[in-house]
Coordinates of C-alpha atoms and ligand atoms in Angstrom, one line a residue:
M1099 CA -36.9 -107.6 67.0
I1100 CA -38.8 -104.7 65.5
I1101 CA -40.9 -107.2 63.4
K1102 CA -41.7 -109.1 66.5
K1103 CA -42.8 -106.0 68.3
I1104 CA -45.0 -104.9 65.4
N1105 CA -46.5 -108.4 65.4
H1106 CA -47.3 -108.0 69.1
W1107 CA -49.0 -104.8 68.5
K1108 CA -50.8 -106.2 65.5
S1109 CA -52.2 -109.0 67.7
Y1110 CA -53.4 -106.6 70.4
I1111 CA -55.1 -104.4 67.8
S1112 CA -56.7 -107.4 66.1
K1113 CA -57.9 -108.6 69.6
L1114 CA -59.4 -105.2 70.2
L1115 CA -61.1 -105.2 66.8
Y1116 CA -62.5 -108.7 67.5
I1117 CA -64.0 -107.6 70.8
L1118 CA -65.6 -104.4 69.4
T1119 CA -68.9 -104.6 67.5
K1120 CA -69.3 -103.1 64.1
R1121 CA -71.1 -100.1 65.6
Q1122 CA -68.4 -99.6 68.2
K1123 CA -65.7 -99.6 65.5
M1124 CA -67.6 -97.0 63.6
L1125 CA -67.8 -94.8 66.7
L1126 CA -64.1 -95.4 67.2
V1127 CA -63.4 -94.1 63.7
G1128 CA -65.4 -90.9 64.7
L1129 CA -63.2 -90.5 67.7
V1130 CA -60.0 -90.8 65.6
V1131 CA -61.4 -88.3 63.1
L1132 CA -62.1 -85.8 65.9
A1133 CA -58.7 -86.4 67.3
F1134 CA -57.2 -85.7 63.9
I1135 CA -59.1 -82.4 63.5
S1136 CA -58.2 -81.3 67.0
S1137 CA -54.5 -82.0 66.5
I1138 CA -54.4 -80.2 63.1
L1139 CA -56.0 -77.2 64.8
Q1140 CA -53.5 -77.5 67.6
T1141 CA -50.5 -77.4 65.2
L1142 CA -52.1 -74.6 63.2
G1143 CA -52.2 -72.6 66.4
V1144 CA -48.5 -73.2 66.9
Y1145 CA -47.8 -72.2 63.3
M1146 CA -49.6 -69.0 63.7
I1147 CA -48.1 -68.0 67.0
S1148 CA -44.5 -68.4 65.6
P1149 CA -44.6 -65.1 63.6
L1150 CA -46.0 -63.3 66.7
V1151 CA -43.0 -64.5 68.7
S1152 CA -40.6 -63.4 66.0
A1153 CA -42.4 -60.0 65.7
M1154 CA -41.7 -59.3 69.3
T1155 CA -37.9 -59.4 68.6
D1156 CA -37.7 -58.1 65.0
S1157 CA -40.3 -56.8 62.7
D1158 CA -38.3 -57.6 59.6
V1159 CA -38.3 -61.2 60.4
F1160 CA -42.0 -60.9 61.1
L1161 CA -42.6 -59.5 57.6
S1162 CA -40.4 -62.2 56.0
N1163 CA -42.4 -65.0 57.5
S1164 CA -44.2 -67.0 54.9
I1165 CA -47.5 -67.0 56.6
I1166 CA -47.4 -63.2 57.1
K1167 CA -46.4 -62.7 53.4
R1168 CA -49.4 -64.7 52.3
I1169 CA -51.7 -62.7 54.6
A1170 CA -50.2 -59.5 53.4
E1171 CA -50.9 -60.5 49.8
N1172 CA -54.5 -61.4 50.5
S1173 CA -55.3 -58.4 52.6
G1174 CA -53.4 -55.9 50.5
T1175 CA -51.7 -54.3 53.4
N1176 CA -48.0 -54.2 54.5
D1177 CA -48.6 -52.4 57.7
V1178 CA -47.0 -54.3 60.6
R1179 CA -49.6 -53.2 63.1
Q1180 CA -52.5 -54.2 60.9
L1181 CA -50.9 -57.5 60.1
F1182 CA -50.2 -58.1 63.7
G1183 CA -53.8 -57.4 64.5
I1184 CA -55.0 -59.8 61.8
I1185 CA -52.7 -62.6 63.0
C1186 CA -53.8 -62.1 66.6
T1187 CA -57.5 -62.4 65.4
L1188 CA -56.6 -65.5 63.4
V1189 CA -54.8 -67.2 66.3
A1190 CA -57.7 -66.4 68.6
L1191 CA -60.2 -67.7 66.1
I1192 CA -58.2 -71.0 65.6
Y1193 CA -58.0 -71.5 69.3
V1194 CA -61.7 -70.8 69.8
I1195 CA -62.5 -73.4 67.2
K1196 CA -60.0 -75.8 68.6
E1197 CA -61.4 -75.5 72.1
I1198 CA -64.9 -76.1 70.8
V1199 CA -63.7 -79.2 68.9
S1200 CA -61.9 -80.3 72.1
V1201 CA -65.0 -80.0 74.2
F1202 CA -67.0 -81.9 71.6
Q1203 CA -64.2 -84.5 71.5
L1204 CA -64.3 -84.8 75.2
W1205 CA -68.1 -85.3 75.3
Y1206 CA -67.9 -87.7 72.4
A1207 CA -65.1 -89.8 74.0
A1208 CA -67.0 -89.9 77.3
K1209 CA -70.2 -91.0 75.7
Y1210 CA -68.5 -93.5 73.4
G1211 CA -66.5 -94.8 76.3
A1212 CA -69.5 -95.2 78.6
K1213 CA -71.3 -97.0 75.8
V1214 CA -68.4 -99.4 75.0
Q1215 CA -67.9 -100.1 78.7
K1216 CA -71.6 -100.9 79.3
E1217 CA -71.8 -103.1 76.2
L1218 CA -68.6 -104.9 77.0
S1219 CA -69.6 -105.6 80.6
E1220 CA -73.0 -106.8 79.4
G1221 CA -71.3 -109.0 76.8
V1222 CA -69.0 -110.6 79.3
I1223 CA -71.7 -111.4 81.8
R1224 CA -73.9 -112.7 79.0
K1225 CA -71.1 -115.1 77.9
Y1226 CA -70.7 -116.3 81.5
M1227 CA -74.4 -116.7 82.2
Y1228 CA -74.6 -119.1 79.2
R1229 CA -71.5 -121.1 80.2
E1230 CA -71.7 -124.5 81.7
Y1231 CA -72.6 -124.6 85.4
D1232 CA -69.4 -126.3 86.4
F1233 CA -67.5 -123.3 85.2
F1234 CA -69.0 -121.2 88.0
T1235 CA -68.1 -123.6 90.7
S1236 CA -64.5 -123.8 89.5
Y1237 CA -63.9 -120.2 88.4
G1238 CA -65.3 -118.4 91.4
T1239 CA -67.5 -115.3 92.0
A1240 CA -64.6 -112.9 92.7
N1241 CA -63.0 -113.7 89.4
I1242 CA -66.3 -113.3 87.6
I1243 CA -66.9 -109.9 89.2
R1244 CA -63.3 -108.9 88.3
D1245 CA -63.8 -109.8 84.7
V1246 CA -67.1 -108.2 84.3
T1247 CA -66.1 -104.9 86.0
N1248 CA -62.3 -104.5 86.1
D1249 CA -61.3 -106.1 82.9
T1250 CA -63.9 -104.5 80.7
N1251 CA -62.8 -101.2 82.2
A1252 CA -59.2 -102.2 81.1
V1253 CA -60.4 -102.5 77.5
Y1254 CA -62.0 -99.1 77.7
V1255 CA -58.8 -97.5 79.1
I1256 CA -56.8 -99.1 76.3
L1257 CA -59.2 -97.6 73.8
T1258 CA -58.9 -94.1 75.3
C1259 CA -55.1 -94.5 75.4
L1260 CA -55.0 -95.5 71.7
S1261 CA -57.1 -92.5 70.7
S1262 CA -54.9 -90.2 72.7
L1263 CA -51.9 -91.9 71.2
I1264 CA -53.2 -91.1 67.7
T1265 CA -53.9 -87.5 68.6
E1266 CA -50.4 -87.0 70.1
A1267 CA -48.7 -88.8 67.3
I1268 CA -50.4 -86.6 64.7
T1269 CA -49.6 -83.5 66.7
T1270 CA -45.9 -84.5 67.1
L1271 CA -45.6 -85.3 63.4
M1272 CA -47.1 -81.9 62.4
I1273 CA -44.9 -79.9 64.7
I1274 CA -41.8 -81.8 63.5
I1275 CA -42.8 -81.1 59.9
Y1276 CA -43.1 -77.4 60.9
I1277 CA -39.6 -77.5 62.4
V1278 CA -38.2 -79.3 59.3
V1279 CA -39.5 -76.5 57.1
A1280 CA -37.7 -73.9 59.2
D1281 CA -34.6 -75.6 60.4
V1282 CA -33.6 -79.1 59.2
K1283 CA -30.8 -79.6 61.7
M1284 CA -33.0 -78.6 64.7
S1285 CA -35.8 -80.9 63.5
I1286 CA -33.4 -83.8 63.3
V1287 CA -32.3 -83.1 66.9
V1288 CA -35.8 -82.8 68.1
C1289 CA -36.9 -85.9 66.3
L1290 CA -34.1 -87.9 67.7
L1291 CA -34.7 -86.6 71.2
A1292 CA -38.4 -87.5 70.9
M1293 CA -37.7 -91.0 69.7
I1294 CA -35.0 -91.7 72.3
C1295 CA -37.3 -90.5 75.1
V1296 CA -40.2 -92.7 74.0
F1297 CA -38.0 -95.7 73.4
I1298 CA -36.2 -95.5 76.7
M1299 CA -39.4 -95.0 78.7
Y1300 CA -41.1 -97.8 76.8
R1301 CA -38.3 -100.3 77.2
F1302 CA -37.7 -99.4 80.8
F1303 CA -41.3 -99.7 81.9
K1304 CA -42.6 -102.4 79.5
N1305 CA -42.1 -105.5 81.6
I1306 CA -42.8 -103.7 84.9
M1307 CA -46.1 -102.5 83.5
K1308 CA -47.1 -105.9 82.1
R1309 CA -46.3 -107.7 85.3
S1310 CA -48.0 -105.1 87.5
G1311 CA -51.1 -105.2 85.3
E1312 CA -51.3 -109.0 85.7
E1313 CA -50.6 -108.8 89.4
A1314 CA -53.2 -106.1 89.9
R1315 CA -55.9 -108.4 88.3
V1316 CA -55.0 -111.3 90.5
R1317 CA -54.8 -109.2 93.7
Y1318 CA -58.0 -107.5 92.9
A1319 CA -59.8 -110.8 92.7
E1320 CA -58.2 -112.0 96.0
N1321 CA -59.4 -108.9 97.8
R1322 CA -62.9 -109.2 96.3
K1323 CA -63.0 -112.8 97.5
V1324 CA -62.2 -111.9 101.1
L1325 CA -64.8 -109.1 100.9
L1326 CA -67.5 -111.5 99.6
E1327 CA -66.6 -114.1 102.3
S1328 CA -66.7 -111.5 105.0
V1329 CA -70.2 -110.4 104.0
E1330 CA -71.7 -113.7 103.1
G1331 CA -70.2 -115.5 106.1
I1332 CA -71.2 -112.8 108.6
K1333 CA -73.5 -115.0 110.6
E1334 CA -70.8 -117.6 111.3
I1335 CA -68.2 -114.9 111.7
Q1336 CA -70.3 -113.1 114.4
V1337 CA -71.1 -116.3 116.2
M1338 CA -67.4 -117.3 116.4
K1339 CA -66.3 -113.6 116.9
K1340 CA -63.9 -113.9 113.9
Q1341 CA -64.3 -110.3 112.7
N1342 CA -60.6 -109.5 113.4
F1343 CA -59.4 -112.5 111.4
F1344 CA -61.4 -111.5 108.3
L1345 CA -60.5 -107.8 108.8
Q1346 CA -56.9 -108.7 108.9
R1347 CA -57.1 -110.7 105.7
Y1348 CA -59.0 -107.8 104.1
S1349 CA -56.3 -105.4 105.1
E1350 CA -53.5 -107.7 103.8
T1351 CA -55.1 -108.4 100.5
Y1352 CA -56.1 -104.7 100.0
Q1353 CA -52.5 -103.7 100.6
K1354 CA -51.4 -106.2 98.0
T1355 CA -53.7 -104.7 95.4
Q1356 CA -52.0 -101.3 95.9
A1357 CA -48.4 -102.3 95.2
P1358 CA -49.0 -102.7 91.4
Q1359 CA -51.2 -99.7 91.4
I1360 CA -48.4 -97.6 92.9
K1361 CA -46.0 -98.9 90.2
Q1362 CA -48.4 -98.0 87.5
S1363 CA -49.0 -94.5 88.9
V1364 CA -45.3 -93.8 89.1
A1365 CA -44.6 -95.3 85.7
T1366 CA -47.3 -93.1 84.0
S1367 CA -46.1 -89.9 85.7
A1368 CA -42.3 -90.2 86.0
P1369 CA -41.5 -90.3 82.2
T1370 CA -42.9 -86.8 81.8
Y1371 CA -40.1 -85.4 84.0
V1372 CA -37.4 -87.6 82.5
I1373 CA -38.5 -86.6 79.0
E1374 CA -38.5 -83.0 80.0
G1375 CA -35.0 -83.3 81.3
I1376 CA -33.7 -85.1 78.2
F1377 CA -35.4 -82.6 75.9
V1378 CA -34.2 -79.4 77.7
V1379 CA -30.7 -80.7 78.0
G1380 CA -30.6 -81.8 74.3
I1381 CA -32.0 -78.5 73.0
M1382 CA -29.8 -76.4 75.2
L1383 CA -26.8 -78.4 74.0
Y1384 CA -27.8 -77.9 70.4
I1385 CA -28.4 -74.2 70.8
G1386 CA -25.2 -73.8 72.9
I1387 CA -23.1 -75.6 70.3
S1388 CA -24.8 -73.8 67.4
A1389 CA -24.1 -70.4 69.1
S1390 CA -20.4 -71.2 69.5
V1391 CA -19.8 -72.6 66.0
D1392 CA -22.3 -70.7 63.8
K1393 CA -21.2 -67.0 63.4
S1394 CA -24.6 -65.9 62.0
F1395 CA -26.3 -67.6 64.9
F1396 CA -27.5 -64.4 66.6
S1397 CA -29.2 -63.1 63.5
K1398 CA -31.3 -66.3 63.5
L1399 CA -32.3 -65.8 67.0
P1400 CA -35.9 -64.6 66.3
M1401 CA -36.6 -67.6 64.2
L1402 CA -35.1 -69.9 66.7
A1403 CA -37.3 -68.4 69.4
S1404 CA -40.4 -69.4 67.4
L1405 CA -39.0 -72.8 66.8
L1406 CA -38.5 -73.2 70.5
V1407 CA -42.2 -72.6 70.9
G1408 CA -42.8 -75.6 68.7
A1409 CA -40.2 -77.7 70.4
I1410 CA -41.6 -76.9 73.8
R1411 CA -45.1 -77.7 72.6
L1412 CA -43.8 -81.1 71.6
L1413 CA -42.8 -81.9 75.2
P1414 CA -46.3 -82.7 76.6
S1415 CA -47.2 -84.7 73.5
V1416 CA -44.1 -86.9 73.7
G1417 CA -44.7 -87.3 77.4
R1418 CA -48.3 -88.4 76.7
I1419 CA -47.2 -90.8 73.9
S1420 CA -44.9 -92.5 76.4
N1421 CA -47.6 -92.6 79.2
N1422 CA -50.1 -94.0 76.9
L1423 CA -47.8 -96.8 75.7
N1424 CA -47.0 -97.7 79.3
N1425 CA -50.6 -97.6 80.3
I1426 CA -51.6 -99.9 77.4
N1427 CA -49.1 -102.4 78.6
Y1428 CA -50.5 -102.2 82.1
Y1429 CA -54.1 -102.9 80.9
L1430 CA -53.1 -105.5 78.3
P1431 CA -53.7 -108.6 80.6
G1432 CA -57.3 -107.3 81.0
L1433 CA -57.7 -107.0 77.3
N1434 CA -56.3 -110.5 76.7
N1435 CA -58.7 -112.0 79.2
I1436 CA -61.8 -110.3 77.7
F1437 CA -60.7 -111.5 74.3
D1438 CA -60.5 -115.1 75.6
V1439 CA -63.9 -114.8 77.3
I1440 CA -65.6 -113.3 74.2
E1441 CA -63.9 -115.7 71.8
K1442 CA -64.7 -118.8 73.8
Q1443 CA -68.2 -119.7 72.8
S1444 CA -70.2 -121.6 75.4
R1445 CA -71.9 -124.8 74.2
F1446 CA -75.3 -123.0 74.1
T1447 CA -74.2 -119.8 72.4
K1448 CA -72.6 -121.9 69.7
N1449 CA -76.0 -122.8 68.5
G1450 CA -77.0 -119.1 68.5
L1451 CA -80.0 -120.0 70.6
E1452 CA -79.6 -117.9 73.6
D1453 CA -82.2 -115.2 72.8
K1454 CA -84.9 -117.6 71.8
I1455 CA -85.5 -119.5 75.0
D1456 CA -88.9 -118.0 75.9
S1457 CA -90.3 -118.5 72.4
R1458 CA -89.6 -122.3 72.5
N1459 CA -92.2 -124.8 73.4
A1460 CA -91.6 -127.7 75.8
L1461 CA -90.5 -131.0 74.3
P1462 CA -93.4 -133.4 74.1
F1463 CA -93.4 -135.9 77.0
N1464 CA -95.9 -138.7 76.7
E1465 CA -93.9 -141.8 77.5
K1466 CA -90.6 -141.8 79.4
L1467 CA -87.4 -140.2 80.4
E1468 CA -84.5 -142.6 80.0
L1469 CA -80.9 -142.3 81.4
K1470 CA -78.6 -144.7 79.6
N1471 CA -75.1 -145.6 80.8
I1472 CA -74.5 -142.3 82.5
C1473 CA -71.0 -141.7 83.8
W1474 CA -69.9 -138.5 85.6
K1475 CA -66.9 -137.5 87.6
Y1476 CA -66.1 -134.1 88.8
E1477 CA -63.1 -132.3 87.4
N1478 CA -60.0 -132.7 89.6
S1479 CA -61.3 -136.0 90.9
D1480 CA -60.8 -139.5 89.8
K1481 CA -63.8 -141.1 91.3
K1482 CA -66.8 -141.6 89.2
V1483 CA -69.7 -140.3 91.3
I1484 CA -72.1 -141.7 88.8
D1485 CA -70.9 -144.9 87.1
N1486 CA -72.8 -146.5 84.2
L1487 CA -76.1 -145.5 85.7
D1488 CA -79.4 -146.5 84.0
L1489 CA -82.7 -145.1 85.1
E1490 CA -86.2 -145.0 83.5
V1491 CA -88.9 -142.6 84.6
V1492 CA -92.3 -143.4 83.1
R1493 CA -94.7 -140.5 82.6
G1494 CA -97.0 -140.0 85.6
Q1495 CA -94.9 -142.1 87.9
S1496 CA -93.1 -140.9 91.0
I1497 CA -89.6 -142.1 91.6
G1498 CA -88.0 -142.0 95.0
I1499 CA -84.2 -141.8 95.2
I1500 CA -82.4 -142.6 98.5
G1501 CA -78.8 -143.2 99.4
K1502 CA -76.1 -142.2 101.9
S1503 CA -74.9 -138.7 102.2
G1504 CA -72.4 -138.1 99.4
A1505 CA -73.7 -141.1 97.4
G1506 CA -74.4 -138.8 94.4
K1507 CA -78.1 -138.1 94.6
S1508 CA -77.7 -134.3 94.0
T1509 CA -75.2 -135.0 91.3
L1510 CA -77.7 -137.3 89.6
A1511 CA -80.3 -134.5 89.8
D1512 CA -77.8 -132.0 88.3
I1513 CA -77.2 -134.4 85.5
I1514 CA -81.0 -134.8 84.8
L1515 CA -81.2 -131.0 85.0
Q1516 CA -78.4 -130.7 82.4
L1517 CA -76.3 -128.7 84.8
H1518 CA -73.6 -131.4 84.3
I1519 CA -73.1 -132.9 80.9
P1520 CA -72.1 -136.5 81.5
Q1521 CA -68.8 -137.7 80.2
S1522 CA -70.6 -140.6 78.6
G1523 CA -74.1 -141.9 78.2
T1524 CA -77.3 -140.2 77.0
I1525 CA -80.6 -138.9 78.3
V1526 CA -83.5 -139.4 76.1
L1527 CA -87.0 -137.9 76.5
D1528 CA -89.6 -139.7 74.3
G1529 CA -86.8 -140.7 72.0
A1530 CA -85.3 -137.2 71.7
N1531 CA -81.8 -136.7 73.0
I1532 CA -82.1 -133.8 75.4
M1533 CA -78.6 -132.5 74.4
D1534 CA -80.2 -131.4 71.1
Y1535 CA -83.0 -129.5 72.8
P1536 CA -81.6 -127.8 75.9
Y1537 CA -84.3 -125.1 75.9
E1538 CA -87.3 -127.2 75.0
Y1539 CA -86.2 -129.7 77.6
S1540 CA -85.8 -127.1 80.3
R1541 CA -89.5 -126.2 79.9
V1542 CA -90.4 -129.8 80.9
I1543 CA -88.4 -129.8 84.1
G1544 CA -89.2 -128.2 87.5
Y1545 CA -86.6 -128.3 90.3
V1546 CA -86.5 -127.6 94.0
P1547 CA -82.8 -127.6 95.0
Q1548 CA -81.3 -128.8 98.3
S1549 CA -79.9 -125.3 99.0
I1550 CA -82.4 -122.7 97.9
Y1551 CA -81.6 -119.4 96.3
L1552 CA -84.0 -116.6 97.0
I1553 CA -83.7 -113.1 95.6
D1554 CA -84.1 -110.1 97.9
G1555 CA -87.5 -109.2 96.7
S1556 CA -91.2 -109.9 97.3
I1557 CA -92.9 -113.3 97.6
R1558 CA -94.4 -112.6 94.2
E1559 CA -91.0 -112.0 92.6
N1560 CA -89.6 -115.1 94.1
V1561 CA -92.4 -117.4 93.0
A1562 CA -92.7 -116.0 89.6
F1563 CA -88.9 -116.1 89.2
G1564 CA -87.5 -114.2 86.2
I1565 CA -90.9 -113.1 85.0
D1566 CA -91.8 -109.4 84.5
E1567 CA -94.1 -108.1 87.4
N1568 CA -96.9 -107.1 85.0
E1569 CA -97.0 -110.6 83.4
V1570 CA -97.4 -112.4 86.7
D1571 CA -100.7 -114.2 87.3
D1572 CA -101.6 -113.7 91.0
D1573 CA -104.3 -116.4 91.0
K1574 CA -101.7 -118.9 89.8
I1575 CA -99.3 -117.7 92.6
W1576 CA -102.0 -118.3 95.3
N1577 CA -102.7 -121.7 93.8
V1578 CA -99.1 -122.9 94.0
L1579 CA -98.6 -121.3 97.4
K1580 CA -101.5 -123.4 98.6
K1581 CA -100.0 -126.5 97.1
A1582 CA -96.7 -125.6 98.9
Q1583 CA -98.6 -125.1 102.2
L1584 CA -97.6 -121.5 102.3
D1585 CA -100.9 -119.8 101.5
N1586 CA -101.9 -119.2 105.1
F1587 CA -98.6 -117.7 106.1
V1588 CA -98.7 -115.3 103.1
S1589 CA -102.3 -114.2 103.6
D1590 CA -101.5 -113.6 107.3
S1591 CA -98.6 -111.4 106.3
E1592 CA -99.4 -107.7 106.3
N1593 CA -98.2 -107.2 102.7
G1594 CA -99.4 -110.5 101.2
L1595 CA -97.6 -111.3 98.0
D1596 CA -95.6 -108.0 98.3
T1597 CA -93.9 -109.2 101.5
I1598 CA -90.2 -108.7 101.2
I1599 CA -88.2 -111.8 102.1
G1600 CA -84.8 -110.1 102.7
E1601 CA -81.4 -111.0 101.3
R1602 CA -81.4 -114.8 100.5
G1603 CA -84.7 -115.0 102.3
V1604 CA -83.2 -114.2 105.8
K1605 CA -86.6 -113.0 107.0
F1606 CA -88.0 -116.5 106.4
S1607 CA -87.5 -119.7 108.3
G1608 CA -85.8 -122.6 106.6
G1609 CA -89.0 -124.4 106.1
Q1610 CA -90.8 -121.4 104.7
R1611 CA -87.9 -120.9 102.3
Q1612 CA -88.2 -124.4 101.2
R1613 CA -91.9 -124.1 100.6
L1614 CA -91.3 -120.9 98.6
A1615 CA -88.9 -122.8 96.4
I1616 CA -91.5 -125.5 95.9
A1617 CA -94.1 -122.9 94.9
R1618 CA -91.6 -121.5 92.5
A1619 CA -91.0 -124.8 90.8
L1620 CA -94.7 -125.5 90.5
Y1621 CA -95.5 -122.1 89.1
R1622 CA -93.7 -123.1 85.9
E1623 CA -96.2 -126.0 85.5
P1624 CA -93.4 -128.6 84.9
Q1625 CA -94.2 -132.0 83.6
I1626 CA -91.3 -133.5 85.6
L1627 CA -90.6 -132.2 89.1
I1628 CA -87.3 -133.0 90.8
L1629 CA -87.3 -132.5 94.5
D1630 CA -83.9 -132.7 96.1
E1631 CA -84.4 -133.0 99.8
A1632 CA -87.2 -130.5 99.3
T1633 CA -89.0 -131.3 102.4
S1634 CA -86.0 -132.0 104.7
A1635 CA -86.5 -128.7 106.6
L1636 CA -90.2 -129.3 107.2
D1637 CA -91.6 -130.8 110.3
N1638 CA -93.3 -134.1 109.9
E1639 CA -96.8 -132.7 109.9
T1640 CA -96.1 -130.0 107.3
E1641 CA -94.2 -132.5 105.2
K1642 CA -97.1 -134.9 105.4
A1643 CA -99.6 -132.2 104.3
F1644 CA -97.3 -131.2 101.5
M1645 CA -96.8 -134.7 100.3
Q1646 CA -100.6 -135.1 100.3
E1647 CA -100.9 -132.0 98.1
I1648 CA -98.2 -133.5 95.9
E1649 CA -100.0 -136.7 95.7
H1650 CA -102.9 -134.9 94.1
L1651 CA -100.5 -134.2 91.3
Y1652 CA -99.5 -137.9 90.9
G1653 CA -100.4 -139.0 87.5
Q1654 CA -100.3 -135.4 86.2
I1655 CA -96.8 -134.6 87.1
T1656 CA -93.9 -137.0 86.9
M1657 CA -91.8 -136.8 90.1
I1658 CA -88.3 -137.6 91.1
I1659 CA -88.1 -137.3 94.8
I1660 CA -84.7 -137.4 96.5
A1661 CA -85.0 -137.9 100.2
H1662 CA -83.2 -139.0 103.4
R1663 CA -86.4 -139.8 105.2
L1664 CA -87.9 -143.0 103.9
S1665 CA -91.4 -141.7 104.8
T1666 CA -91.0 -139.1 102.2
V1667 CA -90.8 -141.7 99.4
R1668 CA -93.2 -144.2 100.9
N1669 CA -95.9 -143.5 98.3
C1670 CA -93.6 -143.4 95.3
D1671 CA -94.2 -145.9 92.6
K1672 CA -90.6 -147.0 92.6
V1673 CA -87.7 -146.4 94.9
Y1674 CA -84.0 -146.5 93.9
E1675 CA -80.9 -146.4 96.0
I1676 CA -77.7 -144.8 94.7
I1677 CA -74.9 -147.3 95.5
E1678 CA -71.5 -146.9 93.9
G1679 CA -72.8 -144.6 91.3
K1680 CA -75.6 -146.9 90.2
A1681 CA -79.3 -146.7 90.7
I1682 CA -80.4 -150.0 92.3
E1683 CA -84.2 -150.6 92.4
K1684 CA -85.5 -151.3 95.9
N1685 CA -88.1 -153.8 96.8
K1686 CA -90.6 -151.5 98.6
E1687 CA -91.8 -154.3 100.9
Q1688 CA -88.3 -154.8 102.1
I1689 CA -87.6 -151.2 103.1
F1690 CA -90.9 -150.2 104.6
Ligands
LIG3080 N1 -68.4 -129.6 92.7 C1 -67.9 -130.7 93.2 N2 -66.6 -131.0 92.9 C2 -66.0 -132.2 93.3 N3 -66.7 -133.1 94.0 C3 -68.0 -132.9 94.3 C4 -68.6 -131.7 93.9 N4 -69.9 -131.7 94.3 C5 -70.0 -132.9 94.9 N5 -68.9 -133.6 94.9 C6 -68.7 -135.0 95.4 O1 -69.6 -135.9 94.8 C7 -70.1 -136.8 95.7 C8 -71.6 -136.8 95.6 O2 -72.1 -135.6 96.0 P1 -73.7 -135.3 96.1 O3 -73.9 -133.9 96.5 O4 -74.3 -135.7 94.8 O5 -74.1 -136.3 97.2 P2 -75.6 -136.5 97.8 O6 -75.9 -137.9 97.6 O7 -76.5 -135.5 97.3 O8 -75.4 -136.2 99.4 P3 -76.4 -135.5 100.4 O9 -77.3 -136.6 100.8 O10 -75.5 -135.2 101.6 O11 -77.0 -134.3 99.8 C9 -69.6 -136.4 97.1 O12 -68.6 -137.3 97.4 C10 -69.0 -135.0 96.9 O13 -67.8 -134.9 97.6
LIG3081 MG1 -77.5 -133.9 98.0

């Protein structure tokens, strides 16, 4: 059983070491060294105080103390008063140094902790941002927020608990050694008491803590989800006057997050009292029994008094050891999750390419983009949305894609965009399999999605998406705004390109948002532009003007235009309809 337990702890520690970077591990060593120094000083303080305590009852005992003897030898005096003065000064000095070290340790731990927390959080969001797109739709925003904030915090808490555990373990050991030197029997009693206390508290709370820790994570995510829905769905909520429904759910889920927290809070405080009780009863019993059986007991009283100081000093340390062990159990599920996240390499990070995106050139595109035998079905669904689809897009051509709602047009666009990796089939650009060149390929493609995502920033920031403000070319922005039929609107706005568009673009109309998304796609100067219902929110006239602009690009940009309105694809070179997962070429004369 003990071996099993040790193996458990070994696996936790190795997970922790896996998560931490080399630098973080070095800093951790610093933390442990500081903890070591501080606990040595702590015990030294206790050592030095003991002769003081004995001097208060009997000066002979004071003089016979080994520390006092040594000081007397070194200072050449045997005067009790002088020695008392010296020892007082020494104790004061040790405590001053100890407090200085403690403050430094506190500062170091806070700084180290903050650093680790930031780096971990950053590391986790980085892993997620490079994960496949389908992961996001299935895992959910609330869980991601929980992992990035809550779970990384759990790892940090475990680190502080471990460092505190080391400090307290060293302190306990030192004090026990001190007691062994003075009174072996008493040290055995104290040692046994300490072990019994920690063991009982650990056993009793272990499973409760682990379960509460796991429950807290789940409940936290549930509550976050309700919060997100309440805020994101506020328009519909207000229209339907459903505030109370969402508030009720918020209240319920909030309450559920508190139950495990209360358990944790009690489980980390209660042991201190229980341990105190066991300790005091145990030591009193020991002293009581010694007094009644040992005739010379009362002559030993002064020494016992100083031992008691040590034993009492042990109490908080033993209490903290137990609290830390319990807390570690509570936060373990968070550590396990972060370990899984960091260990699981996404398909892109596996190539170690993630930092080099911007330095990569676009794949050459002179001939054609070919989709061969593509099959795709969503997870948790048996139906193949795309079933053995073949499609060829020749450079400079424009392809229209039509089909019923739910036929799989957007899914096809997502596949061409590499958001979905097909279960079978290949996509080849001028002979190069795009799977092998995800970044180079992404530079070829521009995309205007069916539902547009705008950031709460200026028009400039939204068009030059993900580009540093001082690297943005304003002339180019005006140029693409003109193509997207948005230049008049922007130049009429008071703040021009600096006009703020509000969260998700609420200050813009649907059509304006769509045109902004078009401008964004064009800003990247793509060679292939995929428009997924990109003009569906525009009135006929604006759409017509936009399509005319786009037609200027025919021949330069290759276009894949997904549309409901046949008029949108009227001028395309080829029109395909998605039927039962396949792209069927339409005879244009027949449909128009
Ligand atoms: N994330 C998903 N998980 C499971 N099924 C999905 C998912 N996204 C889409 N589907 C299903 O795949 C099918 C194709 O959806 P898709 O969005 O590609 O249709 P569409 O042709 O673009 O329709 P529309 O014209 O309405 O935009 C639909 O039946 C839809 O229910
Ligand atoms: Mg669609």
